[in-house]
PDB file of C-alpha atoms and ligand atoms in Angstrom:
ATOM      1  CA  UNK A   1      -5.715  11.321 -18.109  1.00 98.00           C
ATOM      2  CA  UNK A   2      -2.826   9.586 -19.260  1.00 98.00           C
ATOM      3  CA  UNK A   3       1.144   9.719 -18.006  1.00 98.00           C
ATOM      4  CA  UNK A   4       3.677   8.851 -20.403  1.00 98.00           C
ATOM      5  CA  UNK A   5       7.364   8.919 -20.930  1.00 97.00           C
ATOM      6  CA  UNK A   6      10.336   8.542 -18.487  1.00 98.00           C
ATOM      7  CA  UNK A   7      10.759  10.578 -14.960  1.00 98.00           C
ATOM      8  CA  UNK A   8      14.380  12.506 -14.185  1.00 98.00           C
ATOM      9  CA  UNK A   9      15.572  12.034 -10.630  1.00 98.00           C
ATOM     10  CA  UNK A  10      18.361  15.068 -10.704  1.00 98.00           C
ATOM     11  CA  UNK A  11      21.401  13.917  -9.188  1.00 98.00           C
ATOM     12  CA  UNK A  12      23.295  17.105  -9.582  1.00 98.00           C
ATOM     13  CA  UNK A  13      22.813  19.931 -11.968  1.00 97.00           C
ATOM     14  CA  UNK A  14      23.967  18.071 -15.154  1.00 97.00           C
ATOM     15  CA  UNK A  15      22.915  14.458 -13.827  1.00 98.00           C
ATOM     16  CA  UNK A  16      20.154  12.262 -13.084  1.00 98.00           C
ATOM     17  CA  UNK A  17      18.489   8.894 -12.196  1.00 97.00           C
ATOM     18  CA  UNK A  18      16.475   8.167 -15.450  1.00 97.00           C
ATOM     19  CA  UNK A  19      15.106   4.835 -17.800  1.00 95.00           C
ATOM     20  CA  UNK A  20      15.179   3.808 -21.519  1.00 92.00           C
ATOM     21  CA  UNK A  21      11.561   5.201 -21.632  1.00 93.00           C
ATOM     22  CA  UNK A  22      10.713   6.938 -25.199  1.00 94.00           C
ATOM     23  CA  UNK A  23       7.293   8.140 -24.284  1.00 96.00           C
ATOM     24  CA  UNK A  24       5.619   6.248 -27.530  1.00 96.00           C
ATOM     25  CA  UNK A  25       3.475   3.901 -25.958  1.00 96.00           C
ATOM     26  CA  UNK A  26       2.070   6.749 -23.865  1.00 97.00           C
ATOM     27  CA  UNK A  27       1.862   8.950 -26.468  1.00 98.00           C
ATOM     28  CA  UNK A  28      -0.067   6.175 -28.742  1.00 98.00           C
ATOM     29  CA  UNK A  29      -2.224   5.796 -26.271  1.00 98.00           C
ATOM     30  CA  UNK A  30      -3.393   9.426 -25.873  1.00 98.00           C
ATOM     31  CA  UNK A  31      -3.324   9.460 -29.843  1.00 98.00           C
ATOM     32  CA  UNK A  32      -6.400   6.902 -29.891  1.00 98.00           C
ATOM     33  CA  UNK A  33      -8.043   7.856 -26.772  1.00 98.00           C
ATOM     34  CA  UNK A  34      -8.216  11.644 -28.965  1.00 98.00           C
ATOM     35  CA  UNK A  35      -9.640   9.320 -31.852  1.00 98.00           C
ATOM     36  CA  UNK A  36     -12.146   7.570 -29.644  1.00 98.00           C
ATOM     37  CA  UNK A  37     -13.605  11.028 -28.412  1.00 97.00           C
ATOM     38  CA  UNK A  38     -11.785  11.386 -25.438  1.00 98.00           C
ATOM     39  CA  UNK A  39     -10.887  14.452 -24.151  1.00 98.00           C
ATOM     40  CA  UNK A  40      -7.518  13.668 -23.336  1.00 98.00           C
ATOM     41  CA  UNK A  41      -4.450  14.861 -20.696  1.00 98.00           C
ATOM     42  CA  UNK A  42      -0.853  13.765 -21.288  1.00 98.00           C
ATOM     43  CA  UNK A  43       1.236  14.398 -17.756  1.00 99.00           C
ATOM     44  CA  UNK A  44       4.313  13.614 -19.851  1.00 98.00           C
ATOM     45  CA  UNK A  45       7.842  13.203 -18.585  1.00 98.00           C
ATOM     46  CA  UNK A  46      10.600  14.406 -20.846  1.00 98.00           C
ATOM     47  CA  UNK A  47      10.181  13.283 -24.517  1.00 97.00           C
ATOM     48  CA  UNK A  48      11.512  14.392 -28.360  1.00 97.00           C
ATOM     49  CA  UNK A  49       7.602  13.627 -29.361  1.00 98.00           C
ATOM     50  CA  UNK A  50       4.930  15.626 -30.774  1.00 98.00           C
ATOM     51  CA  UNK A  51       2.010  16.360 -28.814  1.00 98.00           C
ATOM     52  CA  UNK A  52      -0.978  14.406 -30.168  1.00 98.00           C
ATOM     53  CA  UNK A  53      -3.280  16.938 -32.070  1.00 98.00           C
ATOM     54  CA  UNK A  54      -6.197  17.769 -29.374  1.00 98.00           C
ATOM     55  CA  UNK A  55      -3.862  16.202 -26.592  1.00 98.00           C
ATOM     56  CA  UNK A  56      -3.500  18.850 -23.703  1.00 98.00           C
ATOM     57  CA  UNK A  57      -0.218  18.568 -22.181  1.00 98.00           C
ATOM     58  CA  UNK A  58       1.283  19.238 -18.806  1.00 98.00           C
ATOM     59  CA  UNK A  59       5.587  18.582 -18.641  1.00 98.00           C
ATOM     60  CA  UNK A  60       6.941  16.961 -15.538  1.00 98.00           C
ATOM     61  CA  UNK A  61      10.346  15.923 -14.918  1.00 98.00           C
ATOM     62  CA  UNK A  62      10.192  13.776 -11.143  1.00 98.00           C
ATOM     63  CA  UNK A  63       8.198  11.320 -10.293  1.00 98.00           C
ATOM     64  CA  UNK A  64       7.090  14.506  -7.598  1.00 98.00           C
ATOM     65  CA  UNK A  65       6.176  16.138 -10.231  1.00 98.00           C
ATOM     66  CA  UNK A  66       4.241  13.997 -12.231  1.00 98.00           C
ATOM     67  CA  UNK A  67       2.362  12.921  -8.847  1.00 98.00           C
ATOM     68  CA  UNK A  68       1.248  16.304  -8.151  1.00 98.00           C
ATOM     69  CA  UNK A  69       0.295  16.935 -11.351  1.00 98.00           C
ATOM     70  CA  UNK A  70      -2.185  13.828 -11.751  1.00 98.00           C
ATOM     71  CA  UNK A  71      -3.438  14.345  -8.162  1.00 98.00           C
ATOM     72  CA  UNK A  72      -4.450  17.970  -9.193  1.00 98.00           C
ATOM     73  CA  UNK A  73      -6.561  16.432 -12.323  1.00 98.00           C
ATOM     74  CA  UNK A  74      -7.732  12.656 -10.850  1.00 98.00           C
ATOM     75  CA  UNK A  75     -11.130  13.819  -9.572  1.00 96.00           C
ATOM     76  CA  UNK A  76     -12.149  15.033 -12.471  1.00 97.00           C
ATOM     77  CA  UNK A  77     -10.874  12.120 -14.574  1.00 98.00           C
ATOM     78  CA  UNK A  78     -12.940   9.649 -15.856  1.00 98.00           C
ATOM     79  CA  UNK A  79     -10.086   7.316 -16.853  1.00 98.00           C
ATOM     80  CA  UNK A  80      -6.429   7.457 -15.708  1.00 98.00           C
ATOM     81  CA  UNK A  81      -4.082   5.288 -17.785  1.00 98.00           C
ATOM     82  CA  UNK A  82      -0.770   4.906 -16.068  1.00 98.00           C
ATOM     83  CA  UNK A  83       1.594   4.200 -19.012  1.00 98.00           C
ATOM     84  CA  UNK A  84       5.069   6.157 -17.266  1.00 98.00           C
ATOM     85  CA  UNK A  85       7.666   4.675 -16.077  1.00 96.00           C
ATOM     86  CA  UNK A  86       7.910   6.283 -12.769  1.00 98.00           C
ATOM     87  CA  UNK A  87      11.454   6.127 -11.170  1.00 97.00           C
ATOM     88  CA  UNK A  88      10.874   4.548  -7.727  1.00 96.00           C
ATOM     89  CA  UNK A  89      13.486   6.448  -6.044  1.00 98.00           C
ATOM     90  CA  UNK A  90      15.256   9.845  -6.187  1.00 98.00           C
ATOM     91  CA  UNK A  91      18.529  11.166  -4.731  1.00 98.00           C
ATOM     92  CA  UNK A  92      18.020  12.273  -1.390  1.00 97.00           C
ATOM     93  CA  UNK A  93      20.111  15.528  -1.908  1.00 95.00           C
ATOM     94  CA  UNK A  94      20.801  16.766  -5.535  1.00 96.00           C
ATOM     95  CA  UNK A  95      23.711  18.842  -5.696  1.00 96.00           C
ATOM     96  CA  UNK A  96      23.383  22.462  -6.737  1.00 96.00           C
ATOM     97  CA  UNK A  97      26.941  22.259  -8.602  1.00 97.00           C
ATOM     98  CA  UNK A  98      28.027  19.760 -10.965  1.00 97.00           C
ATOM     99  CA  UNK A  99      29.876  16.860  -8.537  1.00 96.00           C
ATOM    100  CA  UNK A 100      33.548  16.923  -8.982  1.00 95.00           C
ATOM    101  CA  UNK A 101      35.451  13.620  -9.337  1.00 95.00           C
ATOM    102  CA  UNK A 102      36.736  12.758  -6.056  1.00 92.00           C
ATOM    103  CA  UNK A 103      39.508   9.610  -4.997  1.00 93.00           C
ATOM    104  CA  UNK A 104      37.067   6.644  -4.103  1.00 95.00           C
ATOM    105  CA  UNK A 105      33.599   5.738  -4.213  1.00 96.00           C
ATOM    106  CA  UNK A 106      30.363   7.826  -4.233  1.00 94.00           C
ATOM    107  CA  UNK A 107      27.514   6.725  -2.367  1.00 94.00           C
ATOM    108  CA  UNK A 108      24.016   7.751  -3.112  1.00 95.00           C
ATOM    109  CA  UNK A 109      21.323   8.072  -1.024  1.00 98.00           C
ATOM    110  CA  UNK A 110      17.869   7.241  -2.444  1.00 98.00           C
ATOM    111  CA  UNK A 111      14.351   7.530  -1.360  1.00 98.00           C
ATOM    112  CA  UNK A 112      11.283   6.350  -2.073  1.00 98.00           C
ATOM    113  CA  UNK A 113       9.244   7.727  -4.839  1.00 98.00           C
ATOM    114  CA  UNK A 114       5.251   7.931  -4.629  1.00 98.00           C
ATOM    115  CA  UNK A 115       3.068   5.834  -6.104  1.00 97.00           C
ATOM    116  CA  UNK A 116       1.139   7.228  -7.945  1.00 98.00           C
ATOM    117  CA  UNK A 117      -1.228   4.808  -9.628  1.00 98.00           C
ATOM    118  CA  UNK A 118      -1.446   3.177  -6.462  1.00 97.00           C
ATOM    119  CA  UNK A 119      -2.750   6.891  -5.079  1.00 97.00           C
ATOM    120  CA  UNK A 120      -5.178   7.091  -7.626  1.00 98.00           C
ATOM    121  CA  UNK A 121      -6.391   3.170  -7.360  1.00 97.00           C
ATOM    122  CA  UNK A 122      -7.138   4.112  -3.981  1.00 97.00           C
ATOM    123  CA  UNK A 123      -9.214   7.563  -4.101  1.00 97.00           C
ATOM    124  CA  UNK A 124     -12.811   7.029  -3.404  1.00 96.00           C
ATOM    125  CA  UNK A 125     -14.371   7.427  -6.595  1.00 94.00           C
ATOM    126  CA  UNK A 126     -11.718   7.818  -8.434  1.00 96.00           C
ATOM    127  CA  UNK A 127     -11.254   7.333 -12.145  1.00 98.00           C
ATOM    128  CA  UNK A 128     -11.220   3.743 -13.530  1.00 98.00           C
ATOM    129  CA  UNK A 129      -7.629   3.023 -13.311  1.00 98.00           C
ATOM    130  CA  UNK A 130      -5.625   1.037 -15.980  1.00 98.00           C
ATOM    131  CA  UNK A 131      -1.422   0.010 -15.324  1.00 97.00           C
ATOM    132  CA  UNK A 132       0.941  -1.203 -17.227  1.00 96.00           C
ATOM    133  CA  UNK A 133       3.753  -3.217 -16.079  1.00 94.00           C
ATOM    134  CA  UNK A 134       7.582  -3.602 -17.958  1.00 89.00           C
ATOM    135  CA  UNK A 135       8.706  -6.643 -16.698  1.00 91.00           C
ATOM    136  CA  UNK A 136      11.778  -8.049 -17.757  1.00 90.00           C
ATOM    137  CA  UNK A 137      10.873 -11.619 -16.866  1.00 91.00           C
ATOM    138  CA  UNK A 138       8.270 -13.662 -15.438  1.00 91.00           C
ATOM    139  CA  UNK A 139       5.314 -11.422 -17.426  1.00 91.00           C
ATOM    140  CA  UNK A 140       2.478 -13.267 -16.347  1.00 91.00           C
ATOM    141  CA  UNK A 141       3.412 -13.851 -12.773  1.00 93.00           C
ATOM    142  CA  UNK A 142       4.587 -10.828 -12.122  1.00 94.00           C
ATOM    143  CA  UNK A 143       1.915  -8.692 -14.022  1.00 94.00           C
ATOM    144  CA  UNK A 144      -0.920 -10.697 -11.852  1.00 93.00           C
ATOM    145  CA  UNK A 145       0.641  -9.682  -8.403  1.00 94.00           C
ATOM    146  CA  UNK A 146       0.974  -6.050  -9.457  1.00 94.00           C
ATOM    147  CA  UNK A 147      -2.885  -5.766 -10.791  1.00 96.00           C
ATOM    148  CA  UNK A 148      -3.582  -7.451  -7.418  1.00 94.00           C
ATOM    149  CA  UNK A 149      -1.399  -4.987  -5.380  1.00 94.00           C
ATOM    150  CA  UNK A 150      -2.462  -1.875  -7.062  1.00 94.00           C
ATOM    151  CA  UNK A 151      -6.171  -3.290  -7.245  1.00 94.00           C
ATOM    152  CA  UNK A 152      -6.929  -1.767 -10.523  1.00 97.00           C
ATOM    153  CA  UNK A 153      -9.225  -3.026 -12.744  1.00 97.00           C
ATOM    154  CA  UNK A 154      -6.841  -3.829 -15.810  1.00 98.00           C
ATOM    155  CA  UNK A 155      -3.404  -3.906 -16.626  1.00 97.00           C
ATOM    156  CA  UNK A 156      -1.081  -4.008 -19.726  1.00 97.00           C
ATOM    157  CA  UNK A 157       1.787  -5.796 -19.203  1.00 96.00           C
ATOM    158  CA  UNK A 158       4.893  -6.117 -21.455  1.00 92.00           C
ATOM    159  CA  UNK A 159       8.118  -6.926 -21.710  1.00 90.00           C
ATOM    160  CA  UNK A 160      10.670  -3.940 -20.913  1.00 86.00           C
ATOM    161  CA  UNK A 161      13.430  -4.955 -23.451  1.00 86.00           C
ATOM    162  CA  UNK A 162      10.711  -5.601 -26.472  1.00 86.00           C
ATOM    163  CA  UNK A 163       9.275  -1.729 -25.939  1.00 85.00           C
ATOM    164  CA  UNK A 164      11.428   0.681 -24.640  1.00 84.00           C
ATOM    165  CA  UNK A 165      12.343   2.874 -27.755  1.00 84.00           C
ATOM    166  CA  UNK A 166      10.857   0.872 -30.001  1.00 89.00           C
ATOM    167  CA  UNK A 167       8.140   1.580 -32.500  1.00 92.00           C
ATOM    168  CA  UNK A 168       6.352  -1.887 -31.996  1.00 94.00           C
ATOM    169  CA  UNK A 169       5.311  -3.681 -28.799  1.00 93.00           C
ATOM    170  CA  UNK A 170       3.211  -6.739 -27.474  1.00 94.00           C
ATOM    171  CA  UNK A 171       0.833  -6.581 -24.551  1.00 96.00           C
ATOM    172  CA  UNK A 172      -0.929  -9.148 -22.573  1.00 96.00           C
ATOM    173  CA  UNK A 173      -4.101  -7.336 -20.996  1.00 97.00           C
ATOM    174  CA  UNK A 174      -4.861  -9.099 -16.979  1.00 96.00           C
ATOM    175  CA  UNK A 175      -8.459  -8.237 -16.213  1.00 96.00           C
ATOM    176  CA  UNK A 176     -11.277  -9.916 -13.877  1.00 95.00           C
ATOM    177  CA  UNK A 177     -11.931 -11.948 -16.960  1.00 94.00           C
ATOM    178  CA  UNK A 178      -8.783 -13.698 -17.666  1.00 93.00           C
ATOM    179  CA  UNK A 179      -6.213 -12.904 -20.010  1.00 95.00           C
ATOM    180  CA  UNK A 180      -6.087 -10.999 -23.340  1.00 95.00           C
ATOM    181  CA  UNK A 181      -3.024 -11.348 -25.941  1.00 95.00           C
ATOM    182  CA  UNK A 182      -2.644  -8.319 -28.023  1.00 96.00           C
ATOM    183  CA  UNK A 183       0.223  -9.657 -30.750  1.00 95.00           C
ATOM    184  CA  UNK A 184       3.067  -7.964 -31.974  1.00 95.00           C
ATOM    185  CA  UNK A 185       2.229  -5.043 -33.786  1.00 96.00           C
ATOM    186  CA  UNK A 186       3.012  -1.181 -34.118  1.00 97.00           C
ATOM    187  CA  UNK A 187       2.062   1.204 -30.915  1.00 96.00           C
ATOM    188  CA  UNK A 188      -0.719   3.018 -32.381  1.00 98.00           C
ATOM    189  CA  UNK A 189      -2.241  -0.232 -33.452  1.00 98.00           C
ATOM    190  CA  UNK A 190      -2.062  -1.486 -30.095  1.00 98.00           C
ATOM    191  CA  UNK A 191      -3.252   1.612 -27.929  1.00 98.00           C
ATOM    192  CA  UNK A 192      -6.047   1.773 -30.076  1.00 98.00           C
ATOM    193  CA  UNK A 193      -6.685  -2.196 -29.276  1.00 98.00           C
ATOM    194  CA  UNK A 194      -6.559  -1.126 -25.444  1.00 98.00           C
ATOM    195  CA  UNK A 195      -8.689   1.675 -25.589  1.00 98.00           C
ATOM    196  CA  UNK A 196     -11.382  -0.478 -27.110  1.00 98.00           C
ATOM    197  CA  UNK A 197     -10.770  -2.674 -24.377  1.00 98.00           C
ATOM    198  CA  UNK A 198     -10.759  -0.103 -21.609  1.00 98.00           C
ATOM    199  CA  UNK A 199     -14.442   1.208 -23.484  1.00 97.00           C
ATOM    200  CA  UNK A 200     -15.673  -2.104 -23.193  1.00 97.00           C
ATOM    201  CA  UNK A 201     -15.023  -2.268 -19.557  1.00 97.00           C
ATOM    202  CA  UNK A 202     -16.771   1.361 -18.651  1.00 95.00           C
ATOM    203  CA  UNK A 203     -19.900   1.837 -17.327  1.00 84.00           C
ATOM    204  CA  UNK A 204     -22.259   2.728 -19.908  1.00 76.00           C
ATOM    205  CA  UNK A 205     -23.469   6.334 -19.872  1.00 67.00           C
TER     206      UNK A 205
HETATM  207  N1  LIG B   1       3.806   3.585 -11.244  1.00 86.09           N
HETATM  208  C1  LIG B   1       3.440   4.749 -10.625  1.00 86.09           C
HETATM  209  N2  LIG B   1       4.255   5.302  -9.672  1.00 86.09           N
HETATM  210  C2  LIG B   1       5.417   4.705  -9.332  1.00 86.09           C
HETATM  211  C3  LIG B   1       5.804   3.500  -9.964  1.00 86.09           C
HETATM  212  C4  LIG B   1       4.983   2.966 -10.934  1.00 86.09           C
HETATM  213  O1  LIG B   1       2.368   5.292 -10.935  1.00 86.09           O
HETATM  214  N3  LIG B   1       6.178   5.265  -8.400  1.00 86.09           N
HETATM  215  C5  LIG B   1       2.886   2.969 -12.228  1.00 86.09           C
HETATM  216  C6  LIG B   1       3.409   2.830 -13.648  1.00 86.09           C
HETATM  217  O2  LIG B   1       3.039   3.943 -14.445  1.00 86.09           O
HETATM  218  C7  LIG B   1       2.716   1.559 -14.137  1.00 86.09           C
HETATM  219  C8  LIG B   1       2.583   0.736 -12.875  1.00 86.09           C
HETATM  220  O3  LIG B   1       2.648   1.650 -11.787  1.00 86.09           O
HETATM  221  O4  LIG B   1       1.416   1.796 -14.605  1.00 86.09           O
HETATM  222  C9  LIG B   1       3.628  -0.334 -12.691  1.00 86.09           C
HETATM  223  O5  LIG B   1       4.908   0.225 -12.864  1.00 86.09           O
HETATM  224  P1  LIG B   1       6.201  -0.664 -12.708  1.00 86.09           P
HETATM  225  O6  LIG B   1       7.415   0.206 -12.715  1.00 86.09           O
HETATM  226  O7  LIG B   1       6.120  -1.821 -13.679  1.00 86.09           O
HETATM  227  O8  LIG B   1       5.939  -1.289 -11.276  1.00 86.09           O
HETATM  228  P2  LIG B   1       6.293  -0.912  -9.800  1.00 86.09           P
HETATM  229  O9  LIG B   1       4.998  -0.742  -9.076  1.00 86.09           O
HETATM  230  O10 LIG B   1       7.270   0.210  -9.724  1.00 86.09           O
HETATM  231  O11 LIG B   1       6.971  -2.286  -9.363  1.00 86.09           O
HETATM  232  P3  LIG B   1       8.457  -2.848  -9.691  1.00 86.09           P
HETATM  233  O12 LIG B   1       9.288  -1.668 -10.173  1.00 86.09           O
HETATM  234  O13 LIG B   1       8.884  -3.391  -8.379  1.00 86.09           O
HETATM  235  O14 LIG B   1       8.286  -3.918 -10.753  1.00 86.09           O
END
């Protein structure tokens, strides 16, 4: 199981509490998993992509969403690769009308999101659980603490401003073993370096 793509935190009914996600790392990533054999579930927040041929996709739009829809499926996964970026907060109380310009300032109210990686990390025998972190500086630092905190296995970390939208990326892999450079390159290229890397880490069966 894989999530991908941006969440939508509706603000009112025309507005919303988003990122600069594009989906394509996430959708790379189920692309090669598909080519490695995988049978493969994109929980995919709202994207212009394609679906991966042999991909099965669910659509999500909150960070909610997306968390009930991966805690309905993480028992039977044998892999969960967390490549969304999950909005950590949403607006208390979305307006069912579009909010009218008023004189002054408008506060918002925001609360915390789940976390859903950190949900799955922590199920008893749970999938084997792979993050990825966008950091926007600090990678290595950073990236350590959060495999630490979410005590997963592996994580991908990269730099926010060299991915988001693009069609190329660069990832640094943090596992028990040290750390793993995966240079510049396109997407699929790299997801199909990580899922190597995530095979050579399973069990063997
Ligand atoms: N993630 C998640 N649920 C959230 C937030 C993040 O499942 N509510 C997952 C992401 O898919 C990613 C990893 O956790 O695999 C790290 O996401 P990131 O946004 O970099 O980290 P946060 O844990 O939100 O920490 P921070 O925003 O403070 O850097």
């Amino acid at each position: 199981m894989i999530t991908a793509g941006p969440t939508y935190e509706p603000i009112d009914t025309v507005r919303g509490v988003t990122n600069q996600s594009s989906g394509k790392m996430g959708y790379a990533v189920a692309q090669a998993a598909v080519e490695a054999g995988a049978e493969v579930t994109l929980v995919s927040g709202a994207t212009v992509l394609a679906t991966p041929a042999g991909v099965e996709r669910v659509d999500v739009t909150t960070a909610r969403d997306m968390h009930k829809a991966v805690m309905a499926r993480a028992k039977q996964a044998d892999v969960f690769i967390s490549v969304a970026a999950v909005a950590d907060y949403y607006p208390v109380d979305p307006q069912p009308h579009k909010i009218k310009r008023g004189d002054g300032n408008l506060k918002l109210e925001l609360a915390l999101n789940p976390d859903i990686l950190g949900e799955v990390a922590a199920l008893p025998k749970g999938p084997f659980c792979v993050g990825f972190a966008a950091e926007t500086e600090d990678l290595n630092a950073n990236a350590q603490a959060k495999r630490k905190k979410k005590r997963i296995p592996l994580l991908a970390a990269n730099l926010a401003q060299e991915t988001f939208g693009k069609d190329t990326n660069a990832l640094t892999l943090f596992d028990d073993e040290g750390v793993h450079e995966l240079p510049l390159a396109p997407k699929i290229v790299l997801a199909r370096q990580l899922i190597e890397h995530i095979a050579k880490m399973l069990p063997r069966r």
